[in-house]
mmCIF file with all atom_site columns, C-alpha atoms in Angstrom:
data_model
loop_
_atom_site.group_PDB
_atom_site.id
_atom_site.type_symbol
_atom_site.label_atom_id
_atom_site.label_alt_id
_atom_site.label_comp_id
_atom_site.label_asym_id
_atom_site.label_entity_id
_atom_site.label_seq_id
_atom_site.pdbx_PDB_ins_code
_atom_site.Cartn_x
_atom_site.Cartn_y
_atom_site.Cartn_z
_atom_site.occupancy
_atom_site.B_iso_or_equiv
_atom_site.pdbx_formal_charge
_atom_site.auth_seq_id
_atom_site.auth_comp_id
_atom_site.auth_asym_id
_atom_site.auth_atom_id
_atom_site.pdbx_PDB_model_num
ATOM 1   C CA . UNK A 1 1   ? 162.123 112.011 51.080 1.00 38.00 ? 12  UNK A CA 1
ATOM 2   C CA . UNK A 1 2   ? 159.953 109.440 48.859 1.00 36.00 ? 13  UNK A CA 1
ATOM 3   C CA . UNK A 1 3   ? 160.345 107.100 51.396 1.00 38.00 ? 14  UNK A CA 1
ATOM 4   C CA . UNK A 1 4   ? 158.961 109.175 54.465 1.00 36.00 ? 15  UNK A CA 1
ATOM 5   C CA . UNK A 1 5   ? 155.699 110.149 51.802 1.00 34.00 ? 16  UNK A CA 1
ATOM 6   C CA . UNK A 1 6   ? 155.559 106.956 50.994 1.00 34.00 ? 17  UNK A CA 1
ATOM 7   C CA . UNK A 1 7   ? 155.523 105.694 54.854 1.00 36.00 ? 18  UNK A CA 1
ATOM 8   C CA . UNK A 1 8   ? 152.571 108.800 55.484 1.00 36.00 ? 19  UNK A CA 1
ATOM 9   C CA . UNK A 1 9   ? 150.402 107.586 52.436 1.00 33.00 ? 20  UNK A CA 1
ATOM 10  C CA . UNK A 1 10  ? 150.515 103.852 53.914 1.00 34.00 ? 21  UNK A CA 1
ATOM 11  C CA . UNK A 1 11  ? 149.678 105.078 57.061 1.00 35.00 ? 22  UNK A CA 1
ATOM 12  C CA . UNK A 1 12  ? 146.707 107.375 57.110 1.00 32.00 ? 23  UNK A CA 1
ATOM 13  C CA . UNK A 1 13  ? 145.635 104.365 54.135 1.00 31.00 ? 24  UNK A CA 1
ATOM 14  C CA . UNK A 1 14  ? 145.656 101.612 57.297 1.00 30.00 ? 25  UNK A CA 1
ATOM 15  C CA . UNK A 1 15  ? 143.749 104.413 59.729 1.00 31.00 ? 26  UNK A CA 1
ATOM 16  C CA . UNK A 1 16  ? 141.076 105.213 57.603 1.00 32.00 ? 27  UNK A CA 1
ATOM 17  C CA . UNK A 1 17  ? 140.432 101.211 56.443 1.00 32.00 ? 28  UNK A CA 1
ATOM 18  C CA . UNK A 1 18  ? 140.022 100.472 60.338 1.00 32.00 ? 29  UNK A CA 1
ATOM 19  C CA . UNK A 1 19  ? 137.649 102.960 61.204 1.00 31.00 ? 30  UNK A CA 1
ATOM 20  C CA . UNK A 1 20  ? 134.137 101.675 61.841 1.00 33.00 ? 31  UNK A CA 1
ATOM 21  C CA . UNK A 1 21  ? 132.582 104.845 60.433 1.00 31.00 ? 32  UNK A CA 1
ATOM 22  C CA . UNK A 1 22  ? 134.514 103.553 56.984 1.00 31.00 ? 33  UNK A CA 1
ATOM 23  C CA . UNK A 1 23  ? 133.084 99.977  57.557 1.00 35.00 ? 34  UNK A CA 1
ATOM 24  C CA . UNK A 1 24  ? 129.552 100.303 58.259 1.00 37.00 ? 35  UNK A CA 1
ATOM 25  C CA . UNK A 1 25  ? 128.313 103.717 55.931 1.00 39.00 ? 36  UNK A CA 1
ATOM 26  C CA . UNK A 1 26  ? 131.350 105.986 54.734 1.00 40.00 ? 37  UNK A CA 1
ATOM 27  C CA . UNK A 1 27  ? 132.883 108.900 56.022 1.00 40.00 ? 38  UNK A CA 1
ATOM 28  C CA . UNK A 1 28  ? 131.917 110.886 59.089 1.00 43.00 ? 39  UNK A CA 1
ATOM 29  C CA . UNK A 1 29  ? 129.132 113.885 58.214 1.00 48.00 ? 40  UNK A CA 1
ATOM 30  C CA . UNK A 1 30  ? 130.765 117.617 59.202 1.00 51.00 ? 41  UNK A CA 1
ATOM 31  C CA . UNK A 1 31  ? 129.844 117.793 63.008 1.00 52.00 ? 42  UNK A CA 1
ATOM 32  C CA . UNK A 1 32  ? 129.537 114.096 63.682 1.00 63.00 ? 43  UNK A CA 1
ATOM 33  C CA . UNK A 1 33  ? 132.789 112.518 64.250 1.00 71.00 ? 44  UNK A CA 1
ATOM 34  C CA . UNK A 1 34  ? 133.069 108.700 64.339 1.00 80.00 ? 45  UNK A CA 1
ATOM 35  C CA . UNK A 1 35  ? 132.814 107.256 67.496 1.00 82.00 ? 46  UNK A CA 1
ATOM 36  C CA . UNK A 1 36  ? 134.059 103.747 68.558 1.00 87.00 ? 47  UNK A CA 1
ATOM 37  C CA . UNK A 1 37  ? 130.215 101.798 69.560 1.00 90.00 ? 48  UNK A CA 1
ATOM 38  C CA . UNK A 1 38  ? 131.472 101.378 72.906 1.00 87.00 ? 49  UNK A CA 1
ATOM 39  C CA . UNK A 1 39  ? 131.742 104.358 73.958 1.00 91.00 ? 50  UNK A CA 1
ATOM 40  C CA . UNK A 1 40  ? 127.910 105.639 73.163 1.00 94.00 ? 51  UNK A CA 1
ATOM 41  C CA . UNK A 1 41  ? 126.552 102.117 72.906 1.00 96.00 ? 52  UNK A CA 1
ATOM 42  C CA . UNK A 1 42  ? 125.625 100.239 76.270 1.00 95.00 ? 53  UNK A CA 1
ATOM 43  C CA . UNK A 1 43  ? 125.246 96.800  73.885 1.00 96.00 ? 54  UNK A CA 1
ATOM 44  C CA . UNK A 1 44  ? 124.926 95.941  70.077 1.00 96.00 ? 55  UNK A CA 1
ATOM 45  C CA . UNK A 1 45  ? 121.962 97.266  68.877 1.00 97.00 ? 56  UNK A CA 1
ATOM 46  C CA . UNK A 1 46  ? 119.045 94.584  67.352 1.00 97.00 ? 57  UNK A CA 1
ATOM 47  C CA . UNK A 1 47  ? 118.074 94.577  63.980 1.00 98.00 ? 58  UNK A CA 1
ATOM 48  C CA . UNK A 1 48  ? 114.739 92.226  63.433 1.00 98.00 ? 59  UNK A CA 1
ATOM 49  C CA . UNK A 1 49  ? 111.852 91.568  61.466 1.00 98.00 ? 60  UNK A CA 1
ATOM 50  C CA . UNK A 1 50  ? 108.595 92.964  63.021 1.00 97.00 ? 61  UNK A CA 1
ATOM 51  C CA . UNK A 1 51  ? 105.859 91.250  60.776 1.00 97.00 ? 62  UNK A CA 1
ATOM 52  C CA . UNK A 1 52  ? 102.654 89.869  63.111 1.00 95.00 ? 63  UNK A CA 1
ATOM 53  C CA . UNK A 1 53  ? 103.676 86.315  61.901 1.00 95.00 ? 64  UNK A CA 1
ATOM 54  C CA . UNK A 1 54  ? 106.301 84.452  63.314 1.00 94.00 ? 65  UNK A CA 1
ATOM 55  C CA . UNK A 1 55  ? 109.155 83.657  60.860 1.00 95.00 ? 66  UNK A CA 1
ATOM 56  C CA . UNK A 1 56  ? 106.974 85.714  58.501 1.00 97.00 ? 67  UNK A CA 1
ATOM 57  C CA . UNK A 1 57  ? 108.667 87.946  55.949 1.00 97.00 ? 68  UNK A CA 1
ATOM 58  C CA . UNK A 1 58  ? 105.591 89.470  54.189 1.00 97.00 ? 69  UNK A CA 1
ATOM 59  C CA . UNK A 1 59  ? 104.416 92.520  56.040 1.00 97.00 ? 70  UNK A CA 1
ATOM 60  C CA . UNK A 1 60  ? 108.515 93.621  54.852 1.00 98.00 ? 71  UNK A CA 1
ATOM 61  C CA . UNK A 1 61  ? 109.077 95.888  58.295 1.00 97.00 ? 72  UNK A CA 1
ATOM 62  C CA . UNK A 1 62  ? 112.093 95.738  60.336 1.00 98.00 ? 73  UNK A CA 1
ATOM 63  C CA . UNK A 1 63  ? 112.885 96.631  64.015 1.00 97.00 ? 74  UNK A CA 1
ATOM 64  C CA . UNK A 1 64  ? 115.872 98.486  64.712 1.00 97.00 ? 75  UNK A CA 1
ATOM 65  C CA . UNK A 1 65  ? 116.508 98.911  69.302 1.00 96.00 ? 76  UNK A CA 1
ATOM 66  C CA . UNK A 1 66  ? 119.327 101.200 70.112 1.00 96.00 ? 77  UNK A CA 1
ATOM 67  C CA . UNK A 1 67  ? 120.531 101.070 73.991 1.00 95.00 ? 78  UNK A CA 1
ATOM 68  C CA . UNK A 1 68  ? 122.589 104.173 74.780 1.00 95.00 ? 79  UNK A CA 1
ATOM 69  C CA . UNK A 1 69  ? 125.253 104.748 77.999 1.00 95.00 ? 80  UNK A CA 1
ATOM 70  C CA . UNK A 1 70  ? 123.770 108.094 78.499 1.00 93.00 ? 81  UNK A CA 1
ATOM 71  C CA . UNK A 1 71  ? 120.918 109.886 77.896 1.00 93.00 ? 82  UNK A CA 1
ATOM 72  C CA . UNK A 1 72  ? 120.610 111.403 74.055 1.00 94.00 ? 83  UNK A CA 1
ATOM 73  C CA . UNK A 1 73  ? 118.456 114.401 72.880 1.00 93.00 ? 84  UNK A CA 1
ATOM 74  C CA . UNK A 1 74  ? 117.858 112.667 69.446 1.00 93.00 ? 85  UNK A CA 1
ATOM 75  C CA . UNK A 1 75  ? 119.127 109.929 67.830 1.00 94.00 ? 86  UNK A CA 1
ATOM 76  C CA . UNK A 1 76  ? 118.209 109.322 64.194 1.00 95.00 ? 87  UNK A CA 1
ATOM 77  C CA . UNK A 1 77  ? 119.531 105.965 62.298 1.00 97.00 ? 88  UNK A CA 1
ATOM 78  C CA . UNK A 1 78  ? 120.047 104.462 58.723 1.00 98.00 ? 89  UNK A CA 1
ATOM 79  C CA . UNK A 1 79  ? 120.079 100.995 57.953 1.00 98.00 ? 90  UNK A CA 1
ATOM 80  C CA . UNK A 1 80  ? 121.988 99.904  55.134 1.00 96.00 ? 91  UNK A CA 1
ATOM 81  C CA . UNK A 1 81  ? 121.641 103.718 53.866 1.00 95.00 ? 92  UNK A CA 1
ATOM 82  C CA . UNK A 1 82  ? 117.618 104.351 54.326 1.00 97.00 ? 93  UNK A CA 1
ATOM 83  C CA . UNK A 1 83  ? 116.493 106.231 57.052 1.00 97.00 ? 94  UNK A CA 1
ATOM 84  C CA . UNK A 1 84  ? 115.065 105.247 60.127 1.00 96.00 ? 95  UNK A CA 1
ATOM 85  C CA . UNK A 1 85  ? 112.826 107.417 62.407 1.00 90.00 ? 96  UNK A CA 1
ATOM 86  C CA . UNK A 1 86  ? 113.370 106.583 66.360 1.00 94.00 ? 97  UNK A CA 1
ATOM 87  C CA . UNK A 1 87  ? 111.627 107.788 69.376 1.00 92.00 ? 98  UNK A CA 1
ATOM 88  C CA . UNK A 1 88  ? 113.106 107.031 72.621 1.00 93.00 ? 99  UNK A CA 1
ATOM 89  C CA . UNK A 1 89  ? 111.074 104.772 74.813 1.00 86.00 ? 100 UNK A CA 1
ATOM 90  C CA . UNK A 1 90  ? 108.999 102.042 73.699 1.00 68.00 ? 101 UNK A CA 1
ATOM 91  C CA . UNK A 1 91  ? 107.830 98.454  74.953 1.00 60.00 ? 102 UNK A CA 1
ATOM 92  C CA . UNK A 1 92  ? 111.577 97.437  75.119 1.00 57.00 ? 103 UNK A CA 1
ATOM 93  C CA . UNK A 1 93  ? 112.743 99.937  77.420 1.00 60.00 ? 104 UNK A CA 1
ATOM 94  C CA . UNK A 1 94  ? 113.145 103.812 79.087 1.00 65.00 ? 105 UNK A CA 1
ATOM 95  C CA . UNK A 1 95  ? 113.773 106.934 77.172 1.00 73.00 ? 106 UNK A CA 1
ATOM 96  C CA . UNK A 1 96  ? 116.106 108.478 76.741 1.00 88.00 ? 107 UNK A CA 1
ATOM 97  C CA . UNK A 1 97  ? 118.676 105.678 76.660 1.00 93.00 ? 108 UNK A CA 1
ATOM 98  C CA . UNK A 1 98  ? 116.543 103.312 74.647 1.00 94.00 ? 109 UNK A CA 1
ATOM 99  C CA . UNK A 1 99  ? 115.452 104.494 71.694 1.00 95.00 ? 110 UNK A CA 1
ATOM 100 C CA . UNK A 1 100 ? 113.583 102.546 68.947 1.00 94.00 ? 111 UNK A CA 1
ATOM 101 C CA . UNK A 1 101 ? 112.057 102.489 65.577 1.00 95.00 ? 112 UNK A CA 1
ATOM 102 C CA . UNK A 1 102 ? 111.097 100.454 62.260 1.00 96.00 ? 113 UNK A CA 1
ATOM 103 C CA . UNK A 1 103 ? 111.636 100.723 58.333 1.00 97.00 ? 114 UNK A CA 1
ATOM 104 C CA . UNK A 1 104 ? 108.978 99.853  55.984 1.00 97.00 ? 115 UNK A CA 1
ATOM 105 C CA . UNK A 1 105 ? 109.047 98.783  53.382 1.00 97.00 ? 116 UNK A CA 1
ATOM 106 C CA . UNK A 1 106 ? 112.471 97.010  54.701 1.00 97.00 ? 117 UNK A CA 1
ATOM 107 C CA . UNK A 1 107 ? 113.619 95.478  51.381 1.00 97.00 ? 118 UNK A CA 1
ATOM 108 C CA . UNK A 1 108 ? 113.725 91.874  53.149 1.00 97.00 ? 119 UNK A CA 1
ATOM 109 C CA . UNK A 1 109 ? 112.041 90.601  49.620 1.00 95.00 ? 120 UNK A CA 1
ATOM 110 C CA . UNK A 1 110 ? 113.813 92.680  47.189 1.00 94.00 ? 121 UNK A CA 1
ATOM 111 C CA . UNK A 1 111 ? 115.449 95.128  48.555 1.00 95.00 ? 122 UNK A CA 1
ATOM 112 C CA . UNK A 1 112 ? 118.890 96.059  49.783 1.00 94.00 ? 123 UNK A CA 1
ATOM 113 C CA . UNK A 1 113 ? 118.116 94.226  53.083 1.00 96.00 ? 124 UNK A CA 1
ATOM 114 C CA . UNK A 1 114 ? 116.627 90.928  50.940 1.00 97.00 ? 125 UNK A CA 1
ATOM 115 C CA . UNK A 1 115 ? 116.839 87.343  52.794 1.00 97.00 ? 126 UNK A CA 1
ATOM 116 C CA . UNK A 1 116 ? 116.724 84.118  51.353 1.00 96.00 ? 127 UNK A CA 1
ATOM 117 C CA . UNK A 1 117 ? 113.442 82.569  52.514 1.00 97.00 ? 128 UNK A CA 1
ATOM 118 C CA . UNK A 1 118 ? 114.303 79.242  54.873 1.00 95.00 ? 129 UNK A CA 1
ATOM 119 C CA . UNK A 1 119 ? 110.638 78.104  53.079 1.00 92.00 ? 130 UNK A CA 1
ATOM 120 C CA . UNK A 1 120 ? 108.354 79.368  50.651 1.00 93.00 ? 131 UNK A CA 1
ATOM 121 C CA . UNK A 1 121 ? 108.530 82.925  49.108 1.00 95.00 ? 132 UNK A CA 1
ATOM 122 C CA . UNK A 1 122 ? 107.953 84.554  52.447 1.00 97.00 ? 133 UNK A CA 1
ATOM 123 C CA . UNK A 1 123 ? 109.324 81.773  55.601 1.00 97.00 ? 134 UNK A CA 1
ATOM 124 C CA . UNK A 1 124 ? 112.782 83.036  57.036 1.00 97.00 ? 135 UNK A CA 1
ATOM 125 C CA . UNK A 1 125 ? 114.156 81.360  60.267 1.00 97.00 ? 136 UNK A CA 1
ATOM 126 C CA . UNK A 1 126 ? 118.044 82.612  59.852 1.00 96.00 ? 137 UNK A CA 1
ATOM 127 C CA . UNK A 1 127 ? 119.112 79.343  58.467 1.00 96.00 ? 138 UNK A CA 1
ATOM 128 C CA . UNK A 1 128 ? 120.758 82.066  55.399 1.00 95.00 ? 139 UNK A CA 1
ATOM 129 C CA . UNK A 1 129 ? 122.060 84.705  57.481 1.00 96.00 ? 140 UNK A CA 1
ATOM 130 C CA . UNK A 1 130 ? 122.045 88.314  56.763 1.00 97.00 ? 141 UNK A CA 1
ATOM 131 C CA . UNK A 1 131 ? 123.964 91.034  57.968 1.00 97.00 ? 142 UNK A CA 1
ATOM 132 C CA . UNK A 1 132 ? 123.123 95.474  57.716 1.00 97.00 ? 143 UNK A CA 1
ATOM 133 C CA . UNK A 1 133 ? 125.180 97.925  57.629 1.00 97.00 ? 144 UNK A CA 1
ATOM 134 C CA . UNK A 1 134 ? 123.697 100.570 60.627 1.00 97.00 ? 145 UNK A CA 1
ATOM 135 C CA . UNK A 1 135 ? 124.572 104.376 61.090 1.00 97.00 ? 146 UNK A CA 1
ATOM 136 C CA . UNK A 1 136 ? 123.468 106.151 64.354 1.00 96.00 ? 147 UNK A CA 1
ATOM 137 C CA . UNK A 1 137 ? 124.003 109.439 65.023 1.00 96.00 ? 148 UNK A CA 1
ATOM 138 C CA . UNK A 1 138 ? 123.499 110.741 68.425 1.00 95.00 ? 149 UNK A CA 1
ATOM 139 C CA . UNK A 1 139 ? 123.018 113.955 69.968 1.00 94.00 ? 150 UNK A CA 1
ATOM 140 C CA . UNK A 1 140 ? 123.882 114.055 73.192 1.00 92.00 ? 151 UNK A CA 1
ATOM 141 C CA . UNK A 1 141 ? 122.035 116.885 76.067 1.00 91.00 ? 152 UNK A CA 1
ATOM 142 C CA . UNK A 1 142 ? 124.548 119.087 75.631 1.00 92.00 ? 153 UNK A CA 1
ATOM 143 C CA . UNK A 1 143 ? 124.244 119.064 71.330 1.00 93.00 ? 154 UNK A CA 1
ATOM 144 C CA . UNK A 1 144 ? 127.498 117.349 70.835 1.00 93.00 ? 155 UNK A CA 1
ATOM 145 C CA . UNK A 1 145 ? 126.670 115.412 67.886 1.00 95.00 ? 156 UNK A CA 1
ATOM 146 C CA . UNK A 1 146 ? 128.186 111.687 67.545 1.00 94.00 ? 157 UNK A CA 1
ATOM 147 C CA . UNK A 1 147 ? 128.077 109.047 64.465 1.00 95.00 ? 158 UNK A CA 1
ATOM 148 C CA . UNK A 1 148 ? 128.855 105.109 64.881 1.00 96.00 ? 159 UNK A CA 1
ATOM 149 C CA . UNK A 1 149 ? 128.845 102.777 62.249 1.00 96.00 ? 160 UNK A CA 1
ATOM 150 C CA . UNK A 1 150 ? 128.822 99.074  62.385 1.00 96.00 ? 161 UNK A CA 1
ATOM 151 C CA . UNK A 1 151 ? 127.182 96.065  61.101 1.00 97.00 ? 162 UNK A CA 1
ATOM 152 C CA . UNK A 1 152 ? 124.904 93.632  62.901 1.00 97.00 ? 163 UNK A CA 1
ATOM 153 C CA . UNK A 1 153 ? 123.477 90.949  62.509 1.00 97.00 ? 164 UNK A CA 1
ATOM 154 C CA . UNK A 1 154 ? 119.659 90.801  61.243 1.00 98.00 ? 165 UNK A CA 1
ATOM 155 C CA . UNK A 1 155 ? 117.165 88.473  63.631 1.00 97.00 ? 166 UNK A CA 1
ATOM 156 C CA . UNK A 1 156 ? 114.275 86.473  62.283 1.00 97.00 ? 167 UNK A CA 1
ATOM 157 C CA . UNK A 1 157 ? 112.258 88.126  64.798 1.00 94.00 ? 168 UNK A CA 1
ATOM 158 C CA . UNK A 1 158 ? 111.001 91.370  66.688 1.00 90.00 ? 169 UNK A CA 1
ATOM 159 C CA . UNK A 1 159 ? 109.921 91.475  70.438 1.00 66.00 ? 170 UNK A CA 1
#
């Protein structure tokens, strides 16, 4: 019998470590189940800095694009745990599979999302890379409610 438990524990152990809701912001909320990105997501979505300057970390504000198969009813997003308000449309695409929205203050100088300037107190190319942990959940037309969690890669620049 010990053996069998023992076989069950080490099991749903290896299921839950693999799950990319576990990875990129914790369990599942009650009525979003994890989703695989996938199957919601029609590519990665992009993380950037969205200061007027080029290379400019000052104005602390980051971009967050999400690209959806199908069309959502809402879509609401955290980036390495703070909230994110998105709209669908925008200057990178059509609504309601593209939806889009920014975080400020970002934390790109102190802050959970902080970079290690390339030059100066406020330059950042990428040369130090940094990575955020995202969290979209999506309600779909019918209100089926879906989470995905990964991590991506955060780009110098927005636009």
């Amino acid at each position: 019998m010990r053996p069998l438990l023992l076989a069950a524990l080490l099991g749903s152990s290896l299921v839950a470590c693999g799950s990319a809701a576990g990875r990129a912001g914790g369990p599942p909320s009650p009525g979003s189940p994890a989703v695989a990105p996938g199957r919601l997501l029609a590519r990665t979505p992009y993380v950037g800095v969205a200061c007027p300057q080029p290379n400019s970390i000052a104005c602390d504000r980051v971009g967050l694009a999400v690209w959806l198969r199908a069309p959502a009813a809402g879509v609401s997003a955290r980036i390495d745990d703070r909230p994110v308000a998105l709209h669908a449309g925008g200057s990178g695409g059509r609504g309601p599979t593209y939806w889009e929205g920014y975080l400020r203050p970002a934390g790109l100088l102190d802050g959970r999302l902080r970079v290690t300037p390339d030059a100066g107190r406020y330059w950042w190319a990428g040369a130090h890379p940094k990575r955020a942990d995202l969290v979209l959940d999506i309600v779909g037309r019918g209100g089926a409610r879906r989470k995905v969690g990964l991590s991506v890669g955060l780009a110098p620049g927005w636009g």
